[in-house]
CSV table of N, CA and C in Angstrom, one decimal:
chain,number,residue,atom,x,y,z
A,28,UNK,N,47.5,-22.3,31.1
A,28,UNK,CA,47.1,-23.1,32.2
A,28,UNK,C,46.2,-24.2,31.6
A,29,UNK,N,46.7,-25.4,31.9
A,29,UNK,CA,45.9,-26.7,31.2
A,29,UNK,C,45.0,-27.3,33.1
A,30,UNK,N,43.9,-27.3,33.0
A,30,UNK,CA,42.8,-27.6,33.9
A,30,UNK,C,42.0,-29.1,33.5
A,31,UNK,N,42.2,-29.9,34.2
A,31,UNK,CA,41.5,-31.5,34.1
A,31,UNK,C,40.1,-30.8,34.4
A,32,UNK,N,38.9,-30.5,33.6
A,32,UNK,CA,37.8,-30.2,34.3
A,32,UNK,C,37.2,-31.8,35.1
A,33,UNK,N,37.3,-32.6,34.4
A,33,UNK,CA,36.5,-33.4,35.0
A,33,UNK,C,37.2,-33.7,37.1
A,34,UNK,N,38.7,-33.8,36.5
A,34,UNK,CA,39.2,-34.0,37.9
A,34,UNK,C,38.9,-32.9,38.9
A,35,UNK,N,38.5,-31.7,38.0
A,35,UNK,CA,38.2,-30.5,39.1
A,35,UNK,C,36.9,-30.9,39.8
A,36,UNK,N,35.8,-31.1,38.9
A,36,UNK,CA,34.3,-31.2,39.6
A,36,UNK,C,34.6,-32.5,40.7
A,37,UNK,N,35.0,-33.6,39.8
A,37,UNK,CA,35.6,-34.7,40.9
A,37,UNK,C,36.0,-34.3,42.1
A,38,UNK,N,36.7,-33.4,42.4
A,38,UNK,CA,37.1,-33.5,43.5
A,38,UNK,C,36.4,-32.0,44.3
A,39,UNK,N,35.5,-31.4,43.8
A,39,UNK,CA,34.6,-30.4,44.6
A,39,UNK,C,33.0,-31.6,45.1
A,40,UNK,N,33.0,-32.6,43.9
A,40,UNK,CA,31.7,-33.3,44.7
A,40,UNK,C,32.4,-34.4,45.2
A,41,UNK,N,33.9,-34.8,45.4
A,41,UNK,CA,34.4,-35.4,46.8
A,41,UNK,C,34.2,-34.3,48.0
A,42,UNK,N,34.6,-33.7,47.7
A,42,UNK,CA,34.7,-32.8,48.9
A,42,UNK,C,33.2,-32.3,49.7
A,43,UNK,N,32.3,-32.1,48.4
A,43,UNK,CA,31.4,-31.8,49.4
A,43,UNK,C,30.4,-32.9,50.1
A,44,UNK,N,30.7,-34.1,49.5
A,44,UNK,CA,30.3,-35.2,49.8
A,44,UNK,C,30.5,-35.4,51.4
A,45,UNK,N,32.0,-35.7,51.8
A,45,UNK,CA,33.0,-35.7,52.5
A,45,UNK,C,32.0,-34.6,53.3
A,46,UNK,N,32.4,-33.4,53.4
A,46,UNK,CA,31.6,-32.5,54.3
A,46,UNK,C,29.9,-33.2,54.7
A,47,UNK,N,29.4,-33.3,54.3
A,47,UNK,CA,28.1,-33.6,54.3
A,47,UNK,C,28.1,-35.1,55.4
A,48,UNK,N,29.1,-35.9,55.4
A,48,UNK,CA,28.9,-37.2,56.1
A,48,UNK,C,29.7,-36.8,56.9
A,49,UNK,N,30.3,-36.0,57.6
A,49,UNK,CA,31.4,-35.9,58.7
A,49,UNK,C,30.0,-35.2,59.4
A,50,UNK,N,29.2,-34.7,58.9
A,50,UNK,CA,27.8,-33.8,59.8
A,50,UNK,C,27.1,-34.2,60.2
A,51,UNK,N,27.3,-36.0,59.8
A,51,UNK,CA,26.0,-37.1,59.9
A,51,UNK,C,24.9,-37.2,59.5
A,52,UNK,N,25.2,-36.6,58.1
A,52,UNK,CA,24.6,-36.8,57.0
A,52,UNK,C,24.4,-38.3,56.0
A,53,UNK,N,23.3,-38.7,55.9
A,53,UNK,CA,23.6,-40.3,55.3
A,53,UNK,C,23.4,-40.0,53.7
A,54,UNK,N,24.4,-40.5,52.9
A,54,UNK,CA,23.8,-40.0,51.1
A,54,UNK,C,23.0,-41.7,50.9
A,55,UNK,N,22.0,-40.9,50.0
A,55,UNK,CA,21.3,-41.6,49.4
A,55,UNK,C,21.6,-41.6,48.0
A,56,UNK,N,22.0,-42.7,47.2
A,56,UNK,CA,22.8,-42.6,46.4
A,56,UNK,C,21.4,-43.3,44.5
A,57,UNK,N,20.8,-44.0,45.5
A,57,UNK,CA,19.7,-44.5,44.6
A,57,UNK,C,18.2,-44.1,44.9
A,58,UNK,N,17.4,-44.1,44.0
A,58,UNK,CA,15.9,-44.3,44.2
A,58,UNK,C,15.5,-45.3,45.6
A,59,UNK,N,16.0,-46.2,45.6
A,59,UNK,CA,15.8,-47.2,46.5
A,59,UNK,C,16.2,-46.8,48.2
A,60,UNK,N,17.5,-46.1,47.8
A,60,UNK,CA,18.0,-45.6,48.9
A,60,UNK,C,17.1,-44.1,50.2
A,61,UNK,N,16.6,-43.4,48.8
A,61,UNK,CA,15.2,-43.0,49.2
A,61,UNK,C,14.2,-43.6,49.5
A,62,UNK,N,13.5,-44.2,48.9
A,62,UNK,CA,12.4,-45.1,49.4
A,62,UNK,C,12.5,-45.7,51.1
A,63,UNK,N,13.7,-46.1,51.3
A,63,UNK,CA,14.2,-46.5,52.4
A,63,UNK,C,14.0,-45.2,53.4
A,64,UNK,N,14.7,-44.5,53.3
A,64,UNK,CA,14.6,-43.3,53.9
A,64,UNK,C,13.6,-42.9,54.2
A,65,UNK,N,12.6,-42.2,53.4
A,65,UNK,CA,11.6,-41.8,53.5
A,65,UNK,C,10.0,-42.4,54.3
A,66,UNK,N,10.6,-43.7,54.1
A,66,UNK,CA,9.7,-44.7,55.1
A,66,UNK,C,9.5,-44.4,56.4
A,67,UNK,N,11.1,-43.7,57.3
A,67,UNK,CA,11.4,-44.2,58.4
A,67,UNK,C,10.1,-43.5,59.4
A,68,UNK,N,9.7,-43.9,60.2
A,68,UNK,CA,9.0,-42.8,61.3
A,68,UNK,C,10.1,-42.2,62.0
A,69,UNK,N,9.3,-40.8,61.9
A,69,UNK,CA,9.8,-39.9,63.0
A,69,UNK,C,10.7,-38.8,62.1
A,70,UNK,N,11.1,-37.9,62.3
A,70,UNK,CA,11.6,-36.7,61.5
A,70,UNK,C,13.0,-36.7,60.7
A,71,UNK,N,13.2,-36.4,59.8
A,71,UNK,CA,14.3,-36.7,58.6
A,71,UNK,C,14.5,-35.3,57.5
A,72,UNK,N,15.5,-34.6,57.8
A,72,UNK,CA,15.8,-33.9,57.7
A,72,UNK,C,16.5,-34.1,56.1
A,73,UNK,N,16.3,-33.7,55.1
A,73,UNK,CA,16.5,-34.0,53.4
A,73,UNK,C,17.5,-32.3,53.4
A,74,UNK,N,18.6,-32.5,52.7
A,74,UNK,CA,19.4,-31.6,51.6
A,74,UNK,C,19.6,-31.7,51.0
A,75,UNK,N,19.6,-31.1,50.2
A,75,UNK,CA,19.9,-31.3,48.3
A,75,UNK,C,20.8,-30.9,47.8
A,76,UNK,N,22.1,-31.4,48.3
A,76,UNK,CA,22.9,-30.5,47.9
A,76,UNK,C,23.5,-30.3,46.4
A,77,UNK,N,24.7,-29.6,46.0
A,77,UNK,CA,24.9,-29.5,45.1
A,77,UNK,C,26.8,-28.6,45.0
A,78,UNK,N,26.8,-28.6,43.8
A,78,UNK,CA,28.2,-28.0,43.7
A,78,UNK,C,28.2,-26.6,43.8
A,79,UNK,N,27.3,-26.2,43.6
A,79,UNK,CA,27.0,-24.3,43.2
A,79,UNK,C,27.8,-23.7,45.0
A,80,UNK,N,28.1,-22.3,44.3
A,80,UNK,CA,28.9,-21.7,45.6
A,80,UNK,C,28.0,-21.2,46.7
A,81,UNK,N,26.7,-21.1,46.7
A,81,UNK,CA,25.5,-21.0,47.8
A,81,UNK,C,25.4,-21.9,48.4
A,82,UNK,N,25.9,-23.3,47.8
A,82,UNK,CA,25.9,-24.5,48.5
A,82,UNK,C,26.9,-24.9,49.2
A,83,UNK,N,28.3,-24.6,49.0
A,83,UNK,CA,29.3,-24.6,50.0
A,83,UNK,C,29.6,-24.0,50.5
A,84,UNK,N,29.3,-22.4,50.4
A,84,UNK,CA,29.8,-21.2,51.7
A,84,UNK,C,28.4,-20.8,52.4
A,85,UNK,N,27.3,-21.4,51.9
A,85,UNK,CA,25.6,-21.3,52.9
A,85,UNK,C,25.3,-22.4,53.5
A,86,UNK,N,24.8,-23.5,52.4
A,86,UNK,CA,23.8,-24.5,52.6
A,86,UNK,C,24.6,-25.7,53.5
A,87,UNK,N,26.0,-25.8,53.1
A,87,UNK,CA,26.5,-27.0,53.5
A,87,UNK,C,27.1,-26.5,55.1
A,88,UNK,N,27.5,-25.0,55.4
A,88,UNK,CA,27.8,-24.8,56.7
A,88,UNK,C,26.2,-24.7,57.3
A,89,UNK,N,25.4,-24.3,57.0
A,89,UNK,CA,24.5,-24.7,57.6
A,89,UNK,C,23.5,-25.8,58.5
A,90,UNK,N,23.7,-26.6,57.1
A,90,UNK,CA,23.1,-28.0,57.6
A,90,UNK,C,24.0,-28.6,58.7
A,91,UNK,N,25.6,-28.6,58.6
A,91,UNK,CA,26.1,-28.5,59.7
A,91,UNK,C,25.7,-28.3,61.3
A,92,UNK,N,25.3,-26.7,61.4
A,92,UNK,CA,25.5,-25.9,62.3
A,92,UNK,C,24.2,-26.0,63.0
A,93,UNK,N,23.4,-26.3,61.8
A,93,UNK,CA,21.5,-26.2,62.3
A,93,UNK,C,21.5,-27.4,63.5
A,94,UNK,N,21.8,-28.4,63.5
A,94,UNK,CA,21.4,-29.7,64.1
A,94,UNK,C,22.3,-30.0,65.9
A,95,UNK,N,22.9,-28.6,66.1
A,95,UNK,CA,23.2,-28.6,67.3
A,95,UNK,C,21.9,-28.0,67.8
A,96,UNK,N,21.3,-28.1,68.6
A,96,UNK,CA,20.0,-27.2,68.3
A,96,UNK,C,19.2,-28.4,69.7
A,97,UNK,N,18.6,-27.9,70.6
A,97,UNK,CA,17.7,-29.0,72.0
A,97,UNK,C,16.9,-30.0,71.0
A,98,UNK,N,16.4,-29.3,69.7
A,98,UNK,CA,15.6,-30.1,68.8
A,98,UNK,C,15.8,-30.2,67.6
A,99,UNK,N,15.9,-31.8,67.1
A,99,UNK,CA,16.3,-31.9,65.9
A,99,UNK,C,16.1,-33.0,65.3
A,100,UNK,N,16.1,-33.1,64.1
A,100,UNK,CA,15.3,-34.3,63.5
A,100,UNK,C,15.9,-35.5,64.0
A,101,UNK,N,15.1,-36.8,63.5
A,101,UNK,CA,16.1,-38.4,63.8
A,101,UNK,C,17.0,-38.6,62.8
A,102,UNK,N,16.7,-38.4,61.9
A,102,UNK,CA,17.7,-38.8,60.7
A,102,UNK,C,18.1,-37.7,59.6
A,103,UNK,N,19.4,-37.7,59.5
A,103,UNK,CA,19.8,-36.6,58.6
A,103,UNK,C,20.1,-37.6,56.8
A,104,UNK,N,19.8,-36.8,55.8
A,104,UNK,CA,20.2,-37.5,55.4
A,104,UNK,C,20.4,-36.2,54.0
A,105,UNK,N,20.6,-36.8,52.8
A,105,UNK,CA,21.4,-35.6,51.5
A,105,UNK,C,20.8,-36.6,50.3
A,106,UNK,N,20.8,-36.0,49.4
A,106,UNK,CA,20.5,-36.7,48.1
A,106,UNK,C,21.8,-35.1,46.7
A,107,UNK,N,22.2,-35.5,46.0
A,107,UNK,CA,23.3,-35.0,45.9
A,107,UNK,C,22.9,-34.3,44.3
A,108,UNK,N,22.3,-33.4,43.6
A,108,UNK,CA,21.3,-33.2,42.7
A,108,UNK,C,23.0,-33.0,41.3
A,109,UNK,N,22.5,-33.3,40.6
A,109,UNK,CA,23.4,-33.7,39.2
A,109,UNK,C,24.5,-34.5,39.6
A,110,UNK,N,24.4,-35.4,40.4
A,110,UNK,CA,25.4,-36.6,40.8
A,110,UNK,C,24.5,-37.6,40.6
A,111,UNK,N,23.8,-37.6,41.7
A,111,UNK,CA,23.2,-39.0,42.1
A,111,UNK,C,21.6,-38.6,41.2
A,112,UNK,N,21.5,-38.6,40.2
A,112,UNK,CA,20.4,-37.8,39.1
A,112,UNK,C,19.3,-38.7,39.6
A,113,UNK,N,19.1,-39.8,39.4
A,113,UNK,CA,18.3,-40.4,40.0
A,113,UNK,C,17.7,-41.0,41.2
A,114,UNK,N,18.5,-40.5,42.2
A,114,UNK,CA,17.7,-40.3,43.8
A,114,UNK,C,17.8,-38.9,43.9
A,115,UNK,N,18.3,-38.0,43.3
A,115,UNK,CA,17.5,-36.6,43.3
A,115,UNK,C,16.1,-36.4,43.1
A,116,UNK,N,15.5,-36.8,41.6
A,116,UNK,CA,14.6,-37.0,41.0
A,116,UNK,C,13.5,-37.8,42.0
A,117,UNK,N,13.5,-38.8,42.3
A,117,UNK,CA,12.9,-39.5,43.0
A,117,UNK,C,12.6,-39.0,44.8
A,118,UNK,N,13.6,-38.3,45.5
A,118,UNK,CA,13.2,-37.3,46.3
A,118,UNK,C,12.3,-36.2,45.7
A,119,UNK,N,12.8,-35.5,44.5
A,119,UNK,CA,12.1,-34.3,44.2
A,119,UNK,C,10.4,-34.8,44.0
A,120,UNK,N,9.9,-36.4,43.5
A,120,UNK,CA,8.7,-36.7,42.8
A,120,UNK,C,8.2,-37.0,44.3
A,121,UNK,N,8.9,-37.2,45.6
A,121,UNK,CA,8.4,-37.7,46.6
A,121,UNK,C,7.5,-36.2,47.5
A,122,UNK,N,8.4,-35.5,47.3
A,122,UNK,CA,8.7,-33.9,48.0
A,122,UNK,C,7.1,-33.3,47.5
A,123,UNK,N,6.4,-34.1,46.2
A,123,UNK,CA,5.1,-33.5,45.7
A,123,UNK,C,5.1,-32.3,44.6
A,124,UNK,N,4.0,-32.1,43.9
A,124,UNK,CA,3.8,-31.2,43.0
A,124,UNK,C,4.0,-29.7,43.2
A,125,UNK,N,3.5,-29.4,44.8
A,125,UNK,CA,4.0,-27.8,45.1
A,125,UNK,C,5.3,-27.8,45.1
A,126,UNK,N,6.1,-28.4,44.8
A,126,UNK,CA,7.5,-28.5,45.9
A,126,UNK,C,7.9,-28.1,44.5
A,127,UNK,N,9.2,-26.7,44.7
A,127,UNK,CA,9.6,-26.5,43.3
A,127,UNK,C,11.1,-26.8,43.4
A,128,UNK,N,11.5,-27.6,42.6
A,128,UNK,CA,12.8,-28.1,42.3
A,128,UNK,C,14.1,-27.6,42.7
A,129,UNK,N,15.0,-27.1,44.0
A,129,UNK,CA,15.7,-26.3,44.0
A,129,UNK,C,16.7,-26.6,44.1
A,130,UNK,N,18.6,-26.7,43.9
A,130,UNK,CA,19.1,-26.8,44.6
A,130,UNK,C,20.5,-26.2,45.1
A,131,UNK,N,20.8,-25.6,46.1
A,131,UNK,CA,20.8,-26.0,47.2
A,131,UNK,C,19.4,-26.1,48.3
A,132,UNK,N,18.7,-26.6,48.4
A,132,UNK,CA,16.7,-26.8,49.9
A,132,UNK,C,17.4,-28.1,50.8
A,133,UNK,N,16.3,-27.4,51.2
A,133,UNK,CA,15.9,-28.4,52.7
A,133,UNK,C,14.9,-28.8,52.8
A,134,UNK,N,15.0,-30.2,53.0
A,134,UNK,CA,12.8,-30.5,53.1
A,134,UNK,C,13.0,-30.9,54.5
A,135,UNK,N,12.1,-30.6,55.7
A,135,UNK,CA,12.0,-32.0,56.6
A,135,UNK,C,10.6,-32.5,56.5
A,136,UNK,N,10.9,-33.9,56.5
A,136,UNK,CA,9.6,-34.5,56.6
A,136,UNK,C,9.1,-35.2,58.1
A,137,UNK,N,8.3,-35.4,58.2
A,137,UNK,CA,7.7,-36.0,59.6
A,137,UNK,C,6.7,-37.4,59.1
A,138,UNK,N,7.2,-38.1,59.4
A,138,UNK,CA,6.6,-39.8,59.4
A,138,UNK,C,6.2,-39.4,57.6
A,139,UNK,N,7.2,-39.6,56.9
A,139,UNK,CA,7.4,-39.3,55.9
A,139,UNK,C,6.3,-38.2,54.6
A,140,UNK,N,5.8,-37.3,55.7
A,140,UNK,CA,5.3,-36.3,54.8
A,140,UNK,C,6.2,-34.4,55.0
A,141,UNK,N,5.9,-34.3,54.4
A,141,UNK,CA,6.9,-32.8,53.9
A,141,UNK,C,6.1,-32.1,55.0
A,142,UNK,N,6.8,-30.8,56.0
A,142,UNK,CA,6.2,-30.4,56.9
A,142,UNK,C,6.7,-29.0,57.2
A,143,UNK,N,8.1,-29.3,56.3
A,143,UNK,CA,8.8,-27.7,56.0
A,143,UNK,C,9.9,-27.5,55.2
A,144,UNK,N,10.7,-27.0,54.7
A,144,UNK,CA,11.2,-26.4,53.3
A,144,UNK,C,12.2,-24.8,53.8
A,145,UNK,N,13.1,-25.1,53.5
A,145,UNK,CA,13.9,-24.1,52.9
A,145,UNK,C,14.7,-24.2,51.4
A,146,UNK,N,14.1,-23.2,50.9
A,146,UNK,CA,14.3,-23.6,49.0
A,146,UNK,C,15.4,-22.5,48.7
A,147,UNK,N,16.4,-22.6,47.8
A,147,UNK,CA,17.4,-22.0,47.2
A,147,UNK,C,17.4,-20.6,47.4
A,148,UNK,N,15.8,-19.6,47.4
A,148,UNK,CA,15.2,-18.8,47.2
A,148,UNK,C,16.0,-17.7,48.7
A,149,UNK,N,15.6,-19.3,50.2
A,149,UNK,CA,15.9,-18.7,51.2
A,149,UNK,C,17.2,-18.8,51.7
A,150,UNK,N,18.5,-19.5,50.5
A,150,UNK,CA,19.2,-19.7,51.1
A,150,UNK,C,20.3,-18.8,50.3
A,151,UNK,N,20.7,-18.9,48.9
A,151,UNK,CA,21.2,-17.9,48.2
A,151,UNK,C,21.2,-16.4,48.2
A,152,UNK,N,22.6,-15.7,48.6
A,152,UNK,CA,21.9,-14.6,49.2
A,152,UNK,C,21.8,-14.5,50.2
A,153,UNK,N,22.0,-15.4,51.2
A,153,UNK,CA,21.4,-15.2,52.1
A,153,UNK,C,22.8,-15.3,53.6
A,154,UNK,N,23.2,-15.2,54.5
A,154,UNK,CA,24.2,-15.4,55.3
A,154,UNK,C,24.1,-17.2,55.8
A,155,UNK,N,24.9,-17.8,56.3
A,155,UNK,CA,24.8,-19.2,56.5
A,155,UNK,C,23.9,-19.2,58.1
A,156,UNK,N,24.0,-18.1,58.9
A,156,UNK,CA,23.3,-18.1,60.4
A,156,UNK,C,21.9,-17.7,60.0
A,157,UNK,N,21.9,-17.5,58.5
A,157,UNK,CA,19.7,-16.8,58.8
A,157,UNK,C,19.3,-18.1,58.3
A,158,UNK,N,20.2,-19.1,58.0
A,158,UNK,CA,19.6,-19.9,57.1
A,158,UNK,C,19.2,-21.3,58.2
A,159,UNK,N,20.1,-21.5,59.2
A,159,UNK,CA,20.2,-22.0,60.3
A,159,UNK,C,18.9,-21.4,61.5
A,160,UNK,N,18.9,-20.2,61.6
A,160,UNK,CA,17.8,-20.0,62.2
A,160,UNK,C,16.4,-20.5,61.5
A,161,UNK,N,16.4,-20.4,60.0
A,161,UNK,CA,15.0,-20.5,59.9
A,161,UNK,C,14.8,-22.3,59.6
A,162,UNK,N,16.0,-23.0,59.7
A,162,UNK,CA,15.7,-24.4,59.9
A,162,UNK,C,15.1,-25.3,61.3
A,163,UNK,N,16.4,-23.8,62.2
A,163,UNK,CA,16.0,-24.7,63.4
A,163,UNK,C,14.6,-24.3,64.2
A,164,UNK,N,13.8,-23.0,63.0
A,164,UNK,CA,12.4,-22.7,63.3
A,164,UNK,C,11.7,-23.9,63.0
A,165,UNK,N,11.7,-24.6,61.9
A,165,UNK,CA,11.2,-25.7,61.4
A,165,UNK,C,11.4,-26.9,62.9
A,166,UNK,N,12.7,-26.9,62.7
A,166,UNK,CA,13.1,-28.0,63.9
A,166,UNK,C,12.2,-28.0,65.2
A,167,UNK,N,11.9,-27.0,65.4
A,167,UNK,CA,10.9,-25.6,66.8
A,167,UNK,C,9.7,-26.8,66.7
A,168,UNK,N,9.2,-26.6,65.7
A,168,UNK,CA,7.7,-26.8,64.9
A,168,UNK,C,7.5,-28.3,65.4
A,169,UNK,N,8.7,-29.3,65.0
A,169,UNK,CA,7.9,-30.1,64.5
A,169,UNK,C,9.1,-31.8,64.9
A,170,UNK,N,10.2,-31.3,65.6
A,170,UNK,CA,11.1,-32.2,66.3
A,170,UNK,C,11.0,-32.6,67.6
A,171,UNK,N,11.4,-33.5,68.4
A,171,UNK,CA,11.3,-34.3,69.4
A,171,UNK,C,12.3,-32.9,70.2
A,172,UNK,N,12.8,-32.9,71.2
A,172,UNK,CA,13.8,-33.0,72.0
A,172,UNK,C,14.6,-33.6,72.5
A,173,UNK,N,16.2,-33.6,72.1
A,173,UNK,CA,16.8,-34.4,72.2
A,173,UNK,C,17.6,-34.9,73.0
């Protein structure tokens, strides 16, 4: 069995790309494209996604599933961690020094400061609906109604 790896990853980070914007998810592809983002007022919901299998059978049905919810941030958006290496990095330097590098997380921020977190820790391992409840606990906290 002869395997194209490159065309293989190619087409797991099409796909999960693909997933992630059909959810209304906006990718941020550059530093810049963060900067932008992180500016916005009012609540913005950050994923980090990634290729790993926590991330497409947990993290990515989740972020999904979380945002049906009476409350939920204004802007969804993804930064895509060993793709887009450098608007990863630049979320992760924005996210602060406590913030430990994870990925598949969740940050939401509120008028662009970090206000709550689901890190790899809570999502690996873990079922796709506990990971959803404890986002839309955050959402509880700290989102408008929609």
């Amino acid at each position: 069995m002869n395997m194209d790896y490159d065309l293989f990853m190619q087409q797991i980070t099409t796909t999960a790309r693909t997933e992630m914007e059909a959810a209304g998810y906006e990718q941020l592809r550059t530093p810049e494209d963060v900067e932008a983002a992180f500016a916005r007022k009012g609540t913005t919901l950050v994923m980090v996604n990634s290729v790993c299998g926590c991330a497409g059978g947990i993290a990515r049905p989740a972020a999904t599933h979380a945002v049906h919810y009476d409350k939920r941030p204004d802007y969804l958006v993804t930064v895509f961690a060993g793709q887009d290496k450098e608007a990863t990095a630049a979320a992760r330097y924005y996210f602060g020094e406590d913030h430990i590098p994870s990925s598949p997380s969740f940050i939401l921020l509120k008028d662009g400061q970090v206000v709550g977190e689901v890190g790899r820790f809570e999502i690996e391992g873990h079922d796709p609906m506990s990971v959803v409840t404890n986002l839309q606990g955050h959402f509880e906290e700290n989102c408008e109604e929609i």
